[in-house]
Amino acid sequence: MSRGQIESAFHTGDHENIAIFVDYDNVYWTLMNRYNHNPNHESEEKNLFNSLWERYGQDQVRTFRAYADFQRIRSSLTDLQKQRVQIRHVYSNDKEGDSRKNSSDIELCIDAIEMTYKDENISCYVFVTADSDMVPIMSRLMYKGKRVELYYLSEAAPKHTDITNYSHYSEDLREFLQLEVKEYHLESYKLDALRFIEEWEARFGTENELYLGAPWLRNQYSVKFGIPANSASELIDLLKIEKLIGSENKELKNGDVKPSIALTEEGRNWLAPLSKT
């Protein structure tokens, strides 16, 4: 289906008052972790905000809001504001990965339902998310007779429910942003990954103030090798499965005991002949 065919299918001329709500915290981390793709991409056709403006038109959108803990996200607030995106900063608990929580989805849902009372002329609500948190608000708006359109990531969507059933139109962000699905051959990163740990141990291994945590190592691998965080996690798992690295409890100066990643004897033996070349 061509872009023109998609545009003719996704909305009608009956909806000239549109509100766009982006669960940016959710979308940002999901796209970065899975594709190493920043939604505020420098390329216009891969930029989430530019693509939404292009699709819905400057004259039809009445509000365009993005919700996230912007202290944690590598996006320029000035750049987003230049794109006429209304920033909604929501504080998170500063943790990484699955332990990271904030209430951006709650704030978004509250604002969306309030919008139905404050501006009854809004007839089309657009939600951009990567999970099922928007299902209750989308269902409620459909009952209210509003048109609901959804942009989501099928790979991250829940398996227990089809979130597309709660919208009149839906589109996968992979297609919408023309994301490239790359294959990463993790075996090719093993040597440099082990050497990174070896160098860290040489510098900080004997110190009792630092430990080598998996989340930090994952982020370092992601940046160093230019791979998504999910692939970096898989690389760490691969090294563990092959017993080249392990985890040992390290007692810190303040009395805390933390699990710290370390080379195993097998890992050191694997590196030894390679280090001489």
PDB file of N, CA and C in Angstrom, residues 60-96:
ATOM      1  N   GLN A  60      -5.218  21.219  11.240  1.00  0.00           N
ATOM      2  CA  GLN A  60      -6.227  20.362  11.858  1.00  0.00           C
ATOM      3  C   GLN A  60      -5.919  20.006  13.308  1.00  0.00           C
ATOM      4  N   VAL A  61      -4.647  20.040  13.684  1.00  0.00           N
ATOM      5  CA  VAL A  61      -4.240  19.633  15.030  1.00  0.00           C
ATOM      6  C   VAL A  61      -4.463  20.775  16.014  1.00  0.00           C
ATOM      7  N   ARG A  62      -5.209  20.479  17.066  1.00  0.00           N
ATOM      8  CA  ARG A  62      -5.506  21.496  18.083  1.00  0.00           C
ATOM      9  C   ARG A  62      -4.578  21.390  19.293  1.00  0.00           C
ATOM     10  N   THR A  63      -4.030  20.218  19.537  1.00  0.00           N
ATOM     11  CA  THR A  63      -3.034  20.051  20.602  1.00  0.00           C
ATOM     12  C   THR A  63      -2.154  18.859  20.251  1.00  0.00           C
ATOM     13  N   PHE A  64      -0.866  18.972  20.598  1.00  0.00           N
ATOM     14  CA  PHE A  64       0.122  17.932  20.274  1.00  0.00           C
ATOM     15  C   PHE A  64       1.036  17.834  21.493  1.00  0.00           C
ATOM     16  N   ARG A  65       0.845  16.790  22.297  1.00  0.00           N
ATOM     17  CA  ARG A  65       1.528  16.705  23.582  1.00  0.00           C
ATOM     18  C   ARG A  65       2.404  15.452  23.681  1.00  0.00           C
ATOM     19  N   ALA A  66       3.560  15.617  24.331  1.00  0.00           N
ATOM     20  CA  ALA A  66       4.486  14.502  24.557  1.00  0.00           C
ATOM     21  C   ALA A  66       4.789  14.419  26.049  1.00  0.00           C
ATOM     22  N   TYR A  67       4.662  13.212  26.627  1.00  0.00           N
ATOM     23  CA  TYR A  67       4.800  12.997  28.063  1.00  0.00           C
ATOM     24  C   TYR A  67       6.019  12.124  28.341  1.00  0.00           C
ATOM     25  N   ALA A  68       6.914  12.616  29.209  1.00  0.00           N
ATOM     26  CA  ALA A  68       8.117  11.845  29.539  1.00  0.00           C
ATOM     27  C   ALA A  68       8.868  12.511  30.678  1.00  0.00           C
ATOM     28  N   ASP A  69       9.815  11.758  31.234  1.00  0.00           N
ATOM     29  CA  ASP A  69      10.801  12.342  32.144  1.00  0.00           C
ATOM     30  C   ASP A  69      11.927  12.854  31.252  1.00  0.00           C
ATOM     31  N   PHE A  70      11.876  14.113  30.904  1.00  0.00           N
ATOM     32  CA  PHE A  70      12.794  14.669  29.917  1.00  0.00           C
ATOM     33  C   PHE A  70      14.203  14.887  30.468  1.00  0.00           C
ATOM     34  N   GLN A  71      14.396  14.663  31.766  1.00  0.00           N
ATOM     35  CA  GLN A  71      15.753  14.694  32.306  1.00  0.00           C
ATOM     36  C   GLN A  71      16.516  13.431  31.948  1.00  0.00           C
ATOM     37  N   ARG A  72      15.779  12.367  31.612  1.00  0.00           N
ATOM     38  CA  ARG A  72      16.407  11.087  31.309  1.00  0.00           C
ATOM     39  C   ARG A  72      16.501  10.823  29.810  1.00  0.00           C
ATOM     40  N   ILE A  73      15.753  11.564  29.023  1.00  0.00           N
ATOM     41  CA  ILE A  73      15.680  11.315  27.587  1.00  0.00           C
ATOM     42  C   ILE A  73      16.618  12.245  26.834  1.00  0.00           C
ATOM     43  N   ARG A  74      17.351  11.652  25.873  1.00  0.00           N
ATOM     44  CA  ARG A  74      18.305  12.445  25.098  1.00  0.00           C
ATOM     45  C   ARG A  74      17.603  13.124  23.911  1.00  0.00           C
ATOM     46  N   SER A  75      16.731  14.058  24.235  1.00  0.00           N
ATOM     47  CA  SER A  75      16.042  14.843  23.216  1.00  0.00           C
ATOM     48  C   SER A  75      16.092  16.307  23.621  1.00  0.00           C
ATOM     49  N   SER A  76      16.351  17.170  22.671  1.00  0.00           N
ATOM     50  CA  SER A  76      16.415  18.596  22.932  1.00  0.00           C
ATOM     51  C   SER A  76      15.008  19.150  23.109  1.00  0.00           C
ATOM     52  N   LEU A  77      14.742  19.722  24.288  1.00  0.00           N
ATOM     53  CA  LEU A  77      13.433  20.310  24.526  1.00  0.00           C
ATOM     54  C   LEU A  77      13.183  21.481  23.574  1.00  0.00           C
ATOM     55  N   THR A  78      14.238  22.249  23.315  1.00  0.00           N
ATOM     56  CA  THR A  78      14.103  23.380  22.393  1.00  0.00           C
ATOM     57  C   THR A  78      13.713  22.889  21.006  1.00  0.00           C
ATOM     58  N   ASP A  79      14.340  21.802  20.588  1.00  0.00           N
ATOM     59  CA  ASP A  79      14.045  21.237  19.275  1.00  0.00           C
ATOM     60  C   ASP A  79      12.596  20.773  19.195  1.00  0.00           C
ATOM     61  N   LEU A  80      12.118  20.120  20.249  1.00  0.00           N
ATOM     62  CA  LEU A  80      10.731  19.661  20.268  1.00  0.00           C
ATOM     63  C   LEU A  80       9.762  20.833  20.267  1.00  0.00           C
ATOM     64  N   GLN A  81      10.090  21.868  21.023  1.00  0.00           N
ATOM     65  CA  GLN A  81       9.219  23.031  21.073  1.00  0.00           C
ATOM     66  C   GLN A  81       9.177  23.764  19.737  1.00  0.00           C
ATOM     67  N   LYS A  82      10.297  23.757  19.014  1.00  0.00           N
ATOM     68  CA  LYS A  82      10.310  24.342  17.677  1.00  0.00           C
ATOM     69  C   LYS A  82       9.389  23.572  16.735  1.00  0.00           C
ATOM     70  N   GLN A  83       9.193  22.288  17.045  1.00  0.00           N
ATOM     71  CA  GLN A  83       8.279  21.472  16.244  1.00  0.00           C
ATOM     72  C   GLN A  83       6.838  21.582  16.751  1.00  0.00           C
ATOM     73  N   ARG A  84       6.599  22.557  17.602  1.00  0.00           N
ATOM     74  CA  ARG A  84       5.270  22.836  18.154  1.00  0.00           C
ATOM     75  C   ARG A  84       4.728  21.657  18.947  1.00  0.00           C
ATOM     76  N   VAL A  85       5.612  20.997  19.681  1.00  0.00           N
ATOM     77  CA  VAL A  85       5.204  19.914  20.567  1.00  0.00           C
ATOM     78  C   VAL A  85       5.108  20.472  21.981  1.00  0.00           C
ATOM     79  N   GLN A  86       3.991  20.220  22.645  1.00  0.00           N
ATOM     80  CA  GLN A  86       3.794  20.689  24.009  1.00  0.00           C
ATOM     81  C   GLN A  86       4.402  19.674  24.978  1.00  0.00           C
ATOM     82  N   ILE A  87       5.353  20.125  25.757  1.00  0.00           N
ATOM     83  CA  ILE A  87       6.116  19.248  26.648  1.00  0.00           C
ATOM     84  C   ILE A  87       5.370  19.042  27.964  1.00  0.00           C
ATOM     85  N   ARG A  88       5.244  17.781  28.352  1.00  0.00           N
ATOM     86  CA  ARG A  88       4.677  17.437  29.661  1.00  0.00           C
ATOM     87  C   ARG A  88       5.710  16.606  30.409  1.00  0.00           C
ATOM     88  N   HIS A  89       6.455  17.267  31.300  1.00  0.00           N
ATOM     89  CA  HIS A  89       7.513  16.574  32.048  1.00  0.00           C
ATOM     90  C   HIS A  89       6.911  15.808  33.215  1.00  0.00           C
ATOM     91  N   VAL A  90       7.242  14.512  33.307  1.00  0.00           N
ATOM     92  CA  VAL A  90       6.752  13.654  34.383  1.00  0.00           C
ATOM     93  C   VAL A  90       7.952  12.978  35.026  1.00  0.00           C
ATOM     94  N   TYR A  91       8.140  13.196  36.314  1.00  0.00           N
ATOM     95  CA  TYR A  91       9.295  12.661  37.029  1.00  0.00           C
ATOM     96  C   TYR A  91       9.228  11.144  37.121  1.00  0.00           C
ATOM     97  N   SER A  92      10.396  10.486  36.975  1.00  0.00           N
ATOM     98  CA  SER A  92      10.477   9.031  37.130  1.00  0.00           C
ATOM     99  C   SER A  92      11.314   8.705  38.363  1.00  0.00           C
ATOM    100  N   ASN A  93      11.497   7.402  38.633  1.00  0.00           N
ATOM    101  CA  ASN A  93      12.235   6.992  39.833  1.00  0.00           C
ATOM    102  C   ASN A  93      13.739   6.863  39.592  1.00  0.00           C
ATOM    103  N   ASP A  94      14.211   7.296  38.396  1.00  0.00           N
ATOM    104  CA  ASP A  94      15.642   7.323  38.070  1.00  0.00           C
ATOM    105  C   ASP A  94      16.270   5.948  37.899  1.00  0.00           C
ATOM    106  N   LYS A  95      15.474   4.883  37.889  1.00  0.00           N
ATOM    107  CA  LYS A  95      16.033   3.555  37.689  1.00  0.00           C
ATOM    108  C   LYS A  95      16.038   3.210  36.211  1.00  0.00           C
ATOM    109  N   GLU A  96      16.731   2.121  35.876  1.00  0.00           N
ATOM    110  CA  GLU A  96      16.872   1.708  34.481  1.00  0.00           C
ATOM    111  C   GLU A  96      16.022   0.483  34.192  1.00  0.00           C
TER     112      GLU A  96
END
